[in-house]
Amino acid sequence: MSVASASRLGRAARESISGLPQAFWWLWTSTLVNRLGGFVATFMALYLTLDRGYSASYAGLVASLHGLGGVVSSLGGGVMADRLGRRPTLLIAQSATAGSVALLGFMSDPVSIAAVAFLVGMTSNASRPAVQAMMADIVRPEDRVRAFSLNYWAINLGFAVSSMGAGFIAQYSYLAGFLIEAGMTLACAVVVFLKVPESRPAATDRQAGAEAEVSLLTVLRDGRYMAVVGLSFLVALVFQQGSVGLPIAMGRAGFSPADYGFAIAVNGILIVALQIPVTRFIEHRDPRTLLVISSLLAGYGFGLTAFAGSVGVFALTVCVWTLAEIVNAPTQTGLVVQLSPVHGRGRYQGVYTLSWSVAALVAPLMSGAVIDRFGAQWLWGTCAVVGTAAGLGYGVLMRRLPGSGREKPGSGREKEEAAAVGSPAADTSTDRGEKTEGIDGVEARTA
């Protein structure tokens, strides 16, 4: 590599991380530490079938209960983030997760394992709405896509590292894996307690009244927002097939678990390698176009799997839908923030998180039923149809969204919210890294 190329890469890296507030980086660090300690979700099925000797059906039931816990806490965590605050919600959720994960490692009775797995799913997902709301609170509007992308990158980097580490640990002791995850999750809570300030915007009496009017029923009655949640569910349903439909289809086609491991590893490698540079390319582009294209890429990326006959071709299809994932994740989250009222972000983020939790429950049932009854080709064709429907939905919906483009710094809408929460956003000469609250750039709505 030439000196000039190295210089350009260094400059691009600095631009990718510059201008974000210190509180964001501590929150990002907490996310990374949490994912580095991931063990339960990755190796639960192997733990139950190989170490404990339970059936595959029982392992599937436990996985479903774990997901059901996430469905419940998606809404509860959102309400807590708005009522108690982002920081207390994170501390409660992460401390409870650490305790429940450690407890799960000592359970041996099947009923107890199932019950505690449900508790782990509930506690571990309760922090997600608070994390997303806090990032929206502390990051300027023009930096949000980049911030969400960096957080998503940390999630995947941590997952890639933890998967390899968990495999090594599992060879010696599954209990050690549970205890290590519990310790790492507790470390996240310590980071939040010591370094992450509360970010929930302060409100006047009038705004406090408006906040009281934002209930879960308010979110469910918000037709425009629920349309976005519905489209998010469709996209999530497609992406889930990478972990539920793909291994089943490859196994029935005669491929080994190692073959699947090679193909799916491409997903994590590409996200870690491309998330930041791709985000730099899409950061200020039309979100409507990005969501339409990413939905189509996801659908047809999985659709192409119907024609795969070798591990190499399977890996190529993974490349297609991984690119869709890289584009969709930060763009979709940015749209959710845009449509969320300032003092109801927790609830709105909770309902959005619910779409992914429900997809995680539905996807295994869908893939199993379609493959058993019609064959894997029909599953991949269904993915193409669902991705197309989602793309068309985004295209129609976002034509009717006011201000769907990126907000510019110091715009009228940014100043309007800044005034609402008492932040001097009109002063654009201040260092971007020092602004940590009261910046949204979107219209605050109470209904």
mmCIF file of C-alpha atoms in Angstrom, residues 262 265 307 390 395 405:
data_model
loop_
_atom_site.group_PDB
_atom_site.id
_atom_site.type_symbol
_atom_site.label_atom_id
_atom_site.label_comp_id
_atom_site.label_asym_id
_atom_site.label_seq_id
_atom_site.Cartn_x
_atom_site.Cartn_y
_atom_site.Cartn_z
ATOM 1 C CA PHE A 262 -18.221 -20.862 5.953
ATOM 2 C CA ALA A 265 -19.188 -16.233 8.117
ATOM 3 C CA PHE A 307 -30.087 -21.463 -7.700
ATOM 4 C CA ALA A 390 -41.374 -4.181 1.408
ATOM 5 C CA GLY A 395 -41.533 3.693 -2.004
ATOM 6 C CA GLY A 405 -34.609 13.808 3.407
#
